[in-house]
Amino acid sequence: MRSQRRTQPCGIFISQNHRIFIKEDRMILACHNIKKAFGEEVIVSGGSFHIEDHEKAALVGPNGAGKTTLLKMIVGEIQADGGNVVLTRGKTMGYLAQHQDMNNDHTIYQEVRTAKADILDMERQIREIEQEMKHLSGERLEERMNTYQEVRPLATIGNGKELIQWSERDGWAHLYLYDDEGNLKNRITRGPWHVDQIVKVDEAKRVVYFLANGKDKDENPYYEHLYRVGLDGSGVLQVTPGDYFHTVSMDDNAAFVVNNYSRVNTIPRTDLMDSNGRKLMTLEESDFSGLLAAGYQFPEPFKVKAADGVTDLYGVMYKPFNFDSTALYPIIDYVYPGPQVEATVYPFSRMSVRTDRLAQAGFIVITVGNRGGHPSRSKWYHNFGYGNLRDYGLADQKAAIEQLANRYPFIDINRVGIHGHSGGGFMSTAAILQYPDFFKAAVSCAGNHDNRIYNRWWSETHHGVKEVVSEKGDTTFVYNIKTNEEIAGRLKGHLMLVHGDIDNNVHPGNTLRVADALIRAGKRFDMLLLPQQRHGFGDMDEYFYWRMVDYFSRNLLGEQETSVDIPKR
């Protein structure tokens, strides 16, 4: 008897849209919602079903006539442990499949069809199942790429008679209109720019409203706007104009828009607009009078080139409020490599210990994107780091700092620090190890330094896996992401590792492995373990801030606060 496996990874969903097919010597369960099921087994009493092909999504196994019990079954979106599938002989239909929903206390009956035993081979059976599934669920909207795929929710029109799909199939994120059979009717949007998400569909006017960025080539490509367009692709209109980052909400009837807009260097405002982009009234404007009277200075957006000398990178520079253009300042780069987001913030936001407040200790602090860092550029930009998850953004960060130092005489290129949290902790440690003569100090927080012990789904998604088939035909999936402990012996500068001891995202073992490698390499370094803190540092964030300020002050400014007491806010 085979050992039983857990079935949850199969992602099996049973609904009234599925059929169970009875053959003479086997039972085939057609299930079109299997996710990541290739090679998995579902064990039932009286036999097992095996997923032979994850593309065709068929479960194949011995005849299950009689009572069969799935060890774990998912019903719709409701998990029903121990749910029963009972096959009983019917008078006119041959067989009935009866499923007792253990959570909702109702029974679903499904048709079961019989067939003769002279099926020529399994391929013919699979084709038969595919046709039935196509009849049940309509044509599938299927895409393939050689890297991971970003997805967005479908929008439905006319109770599912039409569908709007978001896709990056041509290298840019755009919208496509399909009928309910899965046939493409037309493209809705096109061009070298990015549709981020659908906001609302006005079915009566056949207009879709969506957020997008990068359409205006003279504007920062990260600034989001609300647009509208006809479902036939005609009449593209920018509803929220202005060189700002726009955050919007629409009413259910798609008649009005509340538009909140700002940049890092402007005062936020909120307007009420109609769906054609006409301003109806100003709702509010933030009062910065007290902030400005206290000496607040806005940060400054900038643009540089990537290490390839071609790709534009966008960033923000934070200066001390008492900035002196004749002085020479160390520069600290606050980083997050992506690929889901970069460290740079584009609308106005409150001060952060990582940027604005850190600059007040006497530093120029920057954040800047890097190739591979953000999904809201092109597909190429987003996937730049595929297969090189540790190092892909480092050269761009270094190139950005060098260009800024050449552009601004108040930046000291010989006193460069780097800092990051989570993926940024991973990146900042990699930077000081890969460019040990350039980066003089690093503060690396909660870094996933060794992705073998981080969330495998994230690592496999953004780095990629290799399919390896043995001589026996067995398939395994392998990936190898370079780790920071591998290059710990290259450290020349000053490194402080920081981690919460009950981090529930990145296990503290990631930092401990780097510490172990540094010790064995005979390197001096600093380490701060924050007790009872998870991935964010919670009520110890202020303590962390002052320890970070002390560390960069000592190693980049040549001075440090010597009092034992941490300042209180």
Coordinates of C-alpha atoms in Angstrom, one line a residue:
M1 CA 0.0 0.0 0.0
R2 CA 1.3 3.4 -0.9
S3 CA 2.2 5.9 1.8
Q4 CA -0.3 8.7 2.1
R5 CA 0.7 12.2 1.1
R6 CA -0.7 15.5 2.2
T7 CA -2.9 16.8 -0.6
Q8 CA -3.2 20.5 0.2
P9 CA -0.3 21.5 -2.2
C10 CA -2.4 20.1 -5.1
G11 CA -4.8 23.0 -4.8
I12 CA -7.8 20.9 -5.7
F13 CA -11.1 22.6 -6.0
I14 CA -14.4 20.8 -6.4
S15 CA -17.4 22.6 -7.7
Q16 CA -20.6 21.9 -9.5
N17 CA -18.8 22.6 -12.8
H18 CA -16.8 19.4 -12.6
R19 CA -17.6 15.9 -13.9
I20 CA -16.5 12.5 -12.8
F21 CA -16.0 10.0 -15.7
I22 CA -16.3 6.3 -15.0
K23 CA -14.4 3.9 -17.3
E24 CA -14.4 0.1 -16.9
D25 CA -11.1 -0.1 -15.1
R26 CA -10.5 3.4 -13.9
M27 CA -12.1 6.6 -12.8
I28 CA -11.1 10.0 -14.2
L29 CA -12.0 13.2 -12.3
A30 CA -11.9 16.2 -14.5
C31 CA -10.9 19.2 -12.4
H32 CA -10.0 22.4 -14.3
N33 CA -8.9 24.4 -11.2
I34 CA -5.9 22.4 -10.2
K35 CA -3.0 24.7 -9.3
K36 CA 0.7 23.6 -9.2
A37 CA -0.5 20.0 -9.1
F38 CA 2.0 18.2 -11.3
G39 CA 3.2 15.0 -9.9
E40 CA 1.1 15.1 -6.8
E41 CA -1.2 12.3 -5.6
V42 CA -4.6 12.3 -3.9
I43 CA -5.0 9.2 -1.8
V44 CA -8.5 7.8 -1.3
S45 CA -9.7 4.6 0.4
G46 CA -9.8 1.9 -2.3
G47 CA -7.1 3.5 -4.5
S48 CA -5.3 6.7 -5.5
F49 CA -5.7 9.3 -8.1
H50 CA -2.5 10.6 -9.7
I51 CA -2.2 13.9 -11.6
E52 CA -0.7 12.8 -14.8
D53 CA -0.5 16.1 -16.5
H54 CA -0.8 19.5 -14.9
E55 CA -1.6 21.1 -18.3
K56 CA -4.6 18.9 -19.0
A57 CA -5.6 19.0 -15.3
A58 CA -6.9 15.4 -15.1
L59 CA -6.9 13.1 -12.1
V60 CA -6.4 9.5 -13.1
G61 CA -6.7 6.4 -10.9
P62 CA -8.4 3.1 -10.3
N63 CA -12.1 2.7 -10.3
G64 CA -13.4 4.4 -7.2
A65 CA -16.9 2.9 -7.2
G66 CA -18.1 2.7 -3.6
K67 CA -17.5 5.0 -0.8
T68 CA -14.2 6.9 -1.1
T69 CA -12.8 9.5 1.3
L70 CA -10.4 12.2 0.4
L71 CA -7.9 12.9 3.1
K72 CA -8.2 16.6 2.5
M73 CA -10.4 18.4 0.0
I74 CA -11.1 22.0 -0.9
V75 CA -14.7 22.9 -1.7
G76 CA -14.9 26.2 -3.5
E77 CA -12.9 28.3 -1.2
I78 CA -13.9 26.4 1.9
Q79 CA -11.6 23.7 3.2
A80 CA -13.4 20.6 4.2
D81 CA -11.2 18.1 5.9
G82 CA -12.5 14.6 5.6
G83 CA -15.1 15.4 3.1
N84 CA -16.7 12.3 1.4
V85 CA -17.1 11.5 -2.2
V86 CA -19.8 8.7 -2.5
L87 CA -20.5 7.0 -5.8
T88 CA -23.9 5.3 -6.0
R89 CA -25.6 3.5 -8.9
G90 CA -28.4 5.5 -10.5
K91 CA -31.3 4.1 -12.5
T92 CA -31.0 6.2 -15.5
M93 CA -27.7 8.1 -15.4
G94 CA -25.4 5.2 -14.6
Y95 CA -23.6 6.8 -11.6
L96 CA -24.0 9.8 -9.4
A97 CA -21.2 11.5 -7.6
Q98 CA -22.4 12.7 -4.2
H99 CA -20.2 15.1 -2.2
Q100 CA -21.1 16.0 1.4
D101 CA -19.9 19.5 2.2
M102 CA -18.7 19.0 5.8
N103 CA -18.7 22.8 6.5
N104 CA -21.9 23.9 4.9
D105 CA -24.1 20.8 5.6
H106 CA -25.4 20.4 2.1
T107 CA -25.0 17.9 -0.7
I108 CA -23.8 18.5 -4.2
Y109 CA -24.8 16.0 -6.9
Q110 CA -22.8 15.7 -10.0
E111 CA -23.5 13.9 -13.2
V112 CA -21.3 10.8 -13.9
R113 CA -21.2 9.4 -17.4
T114 CA -20.3 5.8 -18.4
A115 CA -18.4 4.7 -21.4
K116 CA -17.3 1.5 -23.0
A117 CA -14.0 -0.1 -22.1
D118 CA -12.6 0.0 -25.6
I119 CA -10.8 3.4 -25.2
L120 CA -7.7 3.1 -27.3
D121 CA -5.3 4.9 -25.0
M122 CA -4.9 7.6 -22.4
E123 CA -4.4 10.4 -24.8
R124 CA -7.9 9.9 -26.3
Q125 CA -9.3 10.0 -22.8
I126 CA -7.5 13.2 -22.0
R127 CA -8.8 14.8 -25.2
E128 CA -12.3 13.8 -24.2
I129 CA -11.9 15.3 -20.8
E130 CA -10.5 18.5 -22.3
Q131 CA -13.5 18.9 -24.5
E132 CA -15.9 18.4 -21.6
M133 CA -13.9 20.9 -19.5
K134 CA -14.0 23.4 -22.3
H135 CA -17.8 23.0 -22.5
L136 CA -18.1 23.5 -18.8
S137 CA -15.8 26.4 -18.2
G138 CA -15.3 28.1 -21.5
E139 CA -12.0 28.6 -23.3
R140 CA -9.1 29.1 -20.9
L141 CA -7.2 32.4 -21.1
E142 CA -3.7 30.9 -21.1
E143 CA -0.3 32.6 -21.3
R144 CA 3.3 31.4 -21.1
M145 CA 6.5 33.3 -20.4
N146 CA 10.0 32.2 -19.6
T147 CA 9.9 34.1 -16.3
Y148 CA 7.2 34.4 -13.7
Q149 CA 4.0 36.2 -14.6
E150 CA 2.4 39.1 -12.8
V151 CA -1.4 38.9 -12.7
R152 CA -4.3 41.1 -11.9
P153 CA -8.0 40.3 -11.3
L154 CA -10.2 39.9 -14.3
A155 CA -13.1 42.4 -14.8
T156 CA -16.4 40.9 -16.0
I157 CA -19.0 42.6 -18.2
G158 CA -22.6 41.5 -18.6
N159 CA -22.5 38.8 -15.9
G160 CA -19.5 37.2 -17.5
K161 CA -20.4 37.6 -21.2
E162 CA -17.2 39.6 -21.6
L163 CA -13.9 39.7 -19.7
I164 CA -11.1 42.2 -19.4
Q165 CA -7.7 40.7 -18.9
W166 CA -4.6 42.4 -17.7
S167 CA -1.5 41.0 -19.4
E168 CA 2.2 41.7 -20.1
R169 CA 2.3 39.5 -23.1
D170 CA 4.1 42.1 -25.4
G171 CA 6.5 43.3 -22.7
W172 CA 4.1 46.1 -21.4
A173 CA 1.1 45.7 -19.1
H174 CA -2.1 46.3 -21.0
L175 CA -5.8 45.4 -21.2
Y176 CA -7.5 42.9 -23.5
L177 CA -11.2 42.2 -24.2
Y178 CA -12.4 38.6 -24.4
D179 CA -15.8 37.0 -24.9
D180 CA -17.1 34.3 -22.6
E181 CA -15.6 31.5 -24.8
G182 CA -12.1 32.9 -24.3
N183 CA -11.8 34.4 -27.7
L184 CA -9.9 37.7 -28.0
K185 CA -12.2 40.4 -29.3
N186 CA -9.7 43.3 -29.3
R187 CA -6.9 45.0 -27.5
I188 CA -8.0 47.9 -25.3
T189 CA -4.7 49.6 -24.6
R190 CA -1.3 49.5 -26.3
G191 CA 2.0 51.3 -26.2
P192 CA 5.3 51.6 -24.3
W193 CA 3.7 52.3 -20.9
H194 CA 2.2 50.4 -18.0
V195 CA -1.4 49.7 -16.9
D196 CA -1.3 49.0 -13.2
Q197 CA -4.9 48.0 -12.4
I198 CA -8.5 48.3 -13.4
V199 CA -10.4 50.7 -11.2
K200 CA -14.0 50.5 -12.5
V201 CA -16.0 49.4 -15.6
D202 CA -19.0 51.5 -16.8
E203 CA -20.9 48.8 -18.6
A204 CA -23.6 51.1 -19.9
K205 CA -21.1 53.5 -21.6
R206 CA -18.7 50.6 -22.3
V207 CA -15.8 52.4 -20.7
V208 CA -13.1 51.1 -18.4
Y209 CA -11.2 53.2 -15.9
F210 CA -7.7 52.2 -14.9
L211 CA -4.5 53.4 -13.2
A212 CA -1.4 53.6 -15.4
N213 CA 2.0 55.2 -15.4
G214 CA 4.7 56.0 -17.9
K215 CA 2.4 57.2 -20.7
D216 CA 3.7 60.7 -20.7
K217 CA 7.4 60.3 -21.8
D218 CA 8.3 63.7 -20.2
E219 CA 7.1 62.6 -16.7
N220 CA 8.5 60.5 -14.0
P221 CA 7.3 57.0 -15.1
Y222 CA 6.4 56.0 -11.5
Y223 CA 3.7 58.7 -11.2
E224 CA 0.3 57.0 -11.4
H225 CA -2.7 58.6 -13.2
L226 CA -6.4 57.6 -13.7
Y227 CA -7.3 57.0 -17.3
R228 CA -10.5 56.0 -19.2
V229 CA -10.8 54.3 -22.5
G230 CA -13.6 52.7 -24.5
L231 CA -13.7 48.9 -24.5
D232 CA -13.0 49.0 -28.3
G233 CA -9.7 50.8 -27.5
S234 CA -10.9 54.3 -28.6
G235 CA -10.9 57.6 -26.7
V236 CA -8.0 57.2 -24.2
L237 CA -8.3 60.1 -21.8
Q238 CA -6.2 61.1 -18.8
V239 CA -8.7 61.8 -16.0
T240 CA -6.2 63.1 -13.4
P241 CA -3.8 65.5 -15.1
G242 CA -0.8 67.1 -13.6
D243 CA 2.8 66.0 -12.9
Y244 CA 2.0 64.3 -9.6
F245 CA 1.4 60.8 -8.2
H246 CA -2.3 60.4 -8.0
T247 CA -4.2 58.2 -5.6
V248 CA -7.9 57.9 -6.6
S249 CA -11.2 56.5 -5.6
M250 CA -14.4 56.3 -7.7
D251 CA -18.1 56.0 -6.7
D252 CA -20.0 52.8 -7.7
N253 CA -21.6 54.5 -10.7
A254 CA -18.2 55.7 -12.1
A255 CA -19.4 59.3 -12.1
F256 CA -17.1 61.0 -9.7
V257 CA -13.4 60.8 -8.7
V258 CA -11.7 61.8 -5.4
N259 CA -8.2 62.6 -6.5
N260 CA -5.4 62.9 -3.9
Y261 CA -2.2 64.1 -5.5
S262 CA 1.3 65.1 -4.5
R263 CA 5.1 64.6 -5.1
V264 CA 7.7 64.3 -2.4
N265 CA 8.4 68.0 -2.9
T266 CA 4.8 69.3 -2.9
I267 CA 2.0 69.9 -0.4
P268 CA -0.7 67.2 -0.9
R269 CA -4.1 68.3 -2.2
T270 CA -7.4 66.6 -2.8
D271 CA -9.9 67.4 -5.6
L272 CA -13.4 66.2 -6.5
M273 CA -13.6 65.6 -10.3
D274 CA -16.1 64.1 -12.7
S275 CA -15.2 61.0 -14.7
N276 CA -14.2 63.1 -17.7
G277 CA -11.4 64.8 -15.8
R278 CA -13.2 68.1 -15.0
K279 CA -12.4 69.5 -11.6
L280 CA -15.6 70.2 -9.6
M281 CA -14.1 71.5 -6.4
T282 CA -11.1 71.4 -4.1
L283 CA -11.8 69.2 -1.1
E284 CA -8.7 69.9 1.0
E285 CA -5.1 71.1 1.1
S286 CA -2.7 70.0 3.8
D287 CA -1.5 72.8 6.2
F288 CA 2.3 72.8 6.2
S289 CA 2.7 76.2 7.8
G290 CA 3.9 74.8 11.2
L291 CA 6.2 72.3 9.5
L292 CA 7.8 74.9 7.3
A293 CA 8.1 77.4 10.1
A294 CA 10.1 74.7 12.1
G295 CA 12.6 74.5 9.2
Y296 CA 11.3 71.6 7.2
Q297 CA 12.8 71.2 3.8
F298 CA 11.3 69.1 1.0
P299 CA 13.4 66.3 -0.4
E300 CA 14.5 66.5 -4.0
P301 CA 13.7 64.1 -6.9
F302 CA 16.6 63.3 -9.3
K303 CA 17.3 61.2 -12.4
V304 CA 20.5 59.3 -13.2
K305 CA 21.5 56.5 -15.6
A306 CA 21.9 52.8 -14.7
A307 CA 25.2 51.1 -15.0
D308 CA 24.4 50.4 -18.7
G309 CA 24.6 54.1 -19.4
V310 CA 21.1 53.9 -21.1
T311 CA 18.3 53.1 -18.6
D312 CA 16.9 56.0 -16.6
L313 CA 16.8 55.5 -12.9
Y314 CA 14.7 57.7 -10.6
G315 CA 15.4 58.6 -7.0
V316 CA 15.0 61.1 -4.1
M317 CA 17.6 63.0 -2.2
Y318 CA 17.2 64.0 1.5
K319 CA 19.4 66.7 3.0
P320 CA 19.9 68.0 6.5
F321 CA 17.4 70.9 7.1
N322 CA 20.5 73.0 8.0
F323 CA 22.2 72.1 4.8
D324 CA 25.3 74.0 3.9
S325 CA 26.2 73.9 0.1
T326 CA 29.8 74.7 0.9
A327 CA 30.2 71.7 3.3
L328 CA 31.2 68.1 2.3
Y329 CA 28.8 65.4 3.4
P330 CA 28.9 61.6 3.5
I331 CA 26.2 59.9 1.4
I332 CA 24.1 57.0 2.6
D333 CA 22.1 54.9 0.2
Y334 CA 18.8 53.4 1.6
V335 CA 18.1 50.4 -0.6
Y336 CA 15.5 47.8 -1.4
P337 CA 16.3 45.8 -4.5
G338 CA 12.8 44.7 -5.5
P339 CA 11.5 43.0 -7.5
Q340 CA 8.0 43.9 -6.2
V341 CA 8.8 47.4 -5.0
E342 CA 11.8 49.8 -4.7
A343 CA 12.8 51.9 -1.7
T344 CA 11.9 55.2 -3.4
V345 CA 8.7 56.9 -2.4
Y346 CA 7.1 59.2 -5.0
P347 CA 4.0 60.9 -3.3
F348 CA 4.6 63.0 -0.2
S349 CA 4.8 60.9 3.0
R350 CA 5.6 61.4 6.6
M351 CA 9.2 61.4 7.7
S352 CA 11.0 58.1 8.1
V353 CA 13.8 57.0 10.4
R354 CA 15.5 55.5 7.3
T355 CA 15.6 58.6 5.2
D356 CA 14.5 62.1 6.3
R357 CA 15.5 61.7 10.0
L358 CA 18.7 59.9 9.2
A359 CA 19.7 62.9 7.0
Q360 CA 19.3 65.2 10.0
A361 CA 22.3 63.5 11.7
G362 CA 24.5 65.2 9.0
F363 CA 24.2 63.0 5.9
I364 CA 23.0 63.1 2.4
V365 CA 20.6 60.2 2.2
I366 CA 19.3 58.9 -1.2
T367 CA 16.9 56.3 -2.4
V368 CA 17.0 55.2 -6.1
G369 CA 15.6 52.4 -8.2
N370 CA 17.6 49.8 -10.0
R371 CA 16.9 47.6 -13.0
G372 CA 14.9 44.6 -11.8
G373 CA 13.4 46.6 -8.9
H374 CA 9.8 47.4 -9.8
P375 CA 6.9 45.9 -11.8
S376 CA 5.6 49.3 -13.0
R377 CA 8.2 49.9 -15.6
S378 CA 8.5 47.4 -18.5
K379 CA 8.5 43.6 -18.2
W380 CA 12.2 43.7 -19.2
Y381 CA 13.0 46.2 -16.4
H382 CA 11.1 44.1 -13.9
N383 CA 12.8 40.8 -14.7
F384 CA 16.3 42.1 -15.0
G385 CA 17.4 40.3 -11.9
Y386 CA 15.9 36.9 -12.8
G387 CA 18.5 34.3 -12.0
N388 CA 20.8 36.7 -10.1
L389 CA 18.8 37.6 -7.0
R390 CA 21.7 38.6 -4.8
D391 CA 23.7 40.9 -7.1
Y392 CA 21.5 42.3 -9.8
G393 CA 20.9 45.8 -8.4
L394 CA 24.3 46.5 -6.9
A395 CA 26.0 48.0 -10.0
D396 CA 23.1 50.4 -10.6
Q397 CA 23.2 51.7 -7.0
K398 CA 26.9 52.2 -7.2
A399 CA 26.6 54.0 -10.6
A400 CA 23.9 56.3 -9.2
I401 CA 26.0 57.4 -6.3
E402 CA 29.0 58.1 -8.5
Q403 CA 26.9 60.2 -10.9
L404 CA 25.5 62.2 -8.0
A405 CA 28.9 62.8 -6.5
N406 CA 30.1 64.1 -9.9
R407 CA 27.0 66.3 -10.2
Y408 CA 27.1 67.8 -6.7
P409 CA 30.3 69.0 -5.0
F410 CA 28.8 68.6 -1.5
I411 CA 28.9 64.8 -1.8
D412 CA 32.0 63.0 -0.5
I413 CA 32.5 59.9 -2.7
N414 CA 35.1 58.6 -0.3
R415 CA 32.5 58.3 2.6
V416 CA 29.7 56.1 1.3
G417 CA 27.3 54.2 3.5
I418 CA 24.5 51.8 2.7
H419 CA 21.5 50.7 4.6
G420 CA 18.4 48.5 4.1
H421 CA 15.8 46.3 5.7
S422 CA 14.6 42.8 4.7
G423 CA 15.6 42.5 1.0
G424 CA 17.4 45.7 1.6
G425 CA 19.3 44.1 4.4
F426 CA 20.3 41.3 2.0
M427 CA 21.3 43.9 -0.6
S428 CA 23.3 46.3 1.7
T429 CA 25.4 43.4 3.1
A430 CA 26.0 42.1 -0.4
A431 CA 27.0 45.6 -1.5
I432 CA 29.7 46.1 1.1
L433 CA 31.1 42.6 0.4
Q434 CA 31.0 42.9 -3.4
Y435 CA 32.3 46.5 -3.5
P436 CA 34.5 46.5 -0.3
D437 CA 36.5 49.5 -1.5
F438 CA 33.5 51.7 -2.3
F439 CA 31.1 51.2 0.5
K440 CA 32.7 52.1 3.9
A441 CA 29.9 51.3 6.3
A442 CA 26.6 49.3 6.2
V443 CA 23.7 48.8 8.5
S444 CA 21.8 45.7 7.4
C445 CA 18.5 44.9 9.0
A446 CA 16.5 41.6 8.9
G447 CA 18.1 40.5 5.7
N448 CA 17.3 37.3 3.9
H449 CA 21.0 36.6 3.4
D450 CA 20.5 32.9 2.7
N451 CA 17.4 32.2 0.6
R452 CA 17.7 28.5 1.3
I453 CA 16.1 29.3 4.6
Y454 CA 13.8 32.0 3.5
N455 CA 10.3 31.7 1.9
R456 CA 10.9 29.4 -0.9
W457 CA 7.9 30.7 -2.9
W458 CA 9.4 34.2 -3.0
S459 CA 12.9 32.9 -4.0
E460 CA 11.6 30.5 -6.7
T461 CA 9.3 33.2 -8.1
H462 CA 11.8 36.0 -8.5
H463 CA 15.0 34.0 -9.1
G464 CA 13.6 31.1 -11.2
V465 CA 14.0 27.4 -11.0
K466 CA 15.6 24.9 -13.3
E467 CA 13.7 21.7 -14.3
V468 CA 16.0 18.7 -14.2
V469 CA 14.9 15.3 -15.6
S470 CA 17.0 12.3 -14.6
E471 CA 17.8 9.3 -16.8
K472 CA 14.9 7.4 -15.1
G473 CA 12.5 10.2 -16.0
D474 CA 12.2 11.6 -12.5
T475 CA 11.7 15.4 -12.5
T476 CA 13.2 17.7 -9.8
F477 CA 13.2 21.5 -9.6
V478 CA 16.4 23.2 -8.4
Y479 CA 17.6 26.7 -7.8
N480 CA 20.7 28.2 -6.4
I481 CA 20.7 31.8 -5.1
K482 CA 24.1 33.1 -4.1
T483 CA 24.4 33.9 -0.4
N484 CA 26.1 36.6 1.6
E485 CA 28.0 34.2 3.8
E486 CA 29.8 32.8 0.7
I487 CA 31.6 36.2 0.3
A488 CA 31.9 37.2 4.0
G489 CA 35.7 37.0 3.8
R490 CA 35.7 40.1 1.5
L491 CA 34.6 42.5 4.2
K492 CA 36.9 45.6 4.6
G493 CA 34.5 48.2 5.9
H494 CA 32.2 48.5 8.9
L495 CA 29.1 46.3 9.0
M496 CA 26.4 46.2 11.6
L497 CA 23.8 43.3 11.4
V498 CA 20.4 43.9 13.0
H499 CA 17.5 41.5 13.5
G500 CA 14.5 40.9 15.7
D501 CA 14.8 37.7 17.6
I502 CA 11.2 36.5 16.8
D503 CA 11.1 37.7 13.2
N504 CA 8.1 36.0 11.6
N505 CA 9.1 36.8 8.0
V506 CA 12.9 36.5 7.7
H507 CA 14.2 33.9 10.2
P508 CA 17.0 35.3 12.4
G509 CA 19.0 32.3 11.2
N510 CA 19.7 34.3 8.0
T511 CA 21.7 36.9 10.0
L512 CA 23.3 34.3 12.2
R513 CA 24.7 32.5 9.2
V514 CA 26.4 35.7 8.1
A515 CA 27.7 36.3 11.6
D516 CA 29.1 32.7 11.7
A517 CA 30.9 33.2 8.3
L518 CA 32.3 36.6 9.4
I519 CA 33.6 35.1 12.7
R520 CA 35.2 32.1 10.8
A521 CA 36.8 34.6 8.4
G522 CA 38.3 36.5 11.3
K523 CA 36.4 39.8 10.6
R524 CA 35.3 42.4 13.1
F525 CA 31.7 43.4 12.8
D526 CA 28.8 44.6 15.0
M527 CA 25.5 43.0 15.7
L528 CA 22.3 44.1 17.4
L529 CA 19.6 41.6 18.3
L530 CA 16.3 43.3 19.3
P531 CA 14.4 41.1 21.8
Q532 CA 10.8 40.2 21.3
Q533 CA 10.7 42.1 17.9
R534 CA 9.3 40.7 14.7
H535 CA 10.2 41.7 11.1
G536 CA 9.4 45.3 11.9
F537 CA 11.1 46.6 15.0
G538 CA 7.9 47.8 16.7
D539 CA 8.4 49.8 19.8
M540 CA 12.2 49.5 19.5
D541 CA 12.3 51.3 16.1
E542 CA 13.3 54.5 17.9
Y543 CA 16.1 52.8 19.8
F544 CA 17.3 51.2 16.5
Y545 CA 17.3 54.7 14.8
W546 CA 19.7 56.1 17.4
R547 CA 22.0 53.0 17.2
M548 CA 22.1 53.4 13.4
V549 CA 22.9 57.1 13.7
D550 CA 25.7 56.3 16.2
Y551 CA 27.1 53.7 13.8
F552 CA 27.2 55.9 10.7
S553 CA 28.4 58.9 12.7
R554 CA 31.3 57.0 14.1
N555 CA 32.3 55.4 10.8
L556 CA 31.5 58.2 8.3
L557 CA 31.7 61.4 10.3
G558 CA 34.4 60.3 12.8
E559 CA 32.3 61.3 15.8
Q560 CA 29.7 59.6 18.0
E561 CA 27.5 60.4 21.0
T562 CA 29.1 58.9 24.1
S563 CA 26.2 59.3 26.5
V564 CA 24.8 56.0 27.7
D565 CA 21.2 57.4 27.5
I566 CA 19.3 57.2 24.2
P567 CA 17.4 60.5 23.5
K568 CA 13.7 60.4 24.1
R569 CA 11.2 61.9 21.6

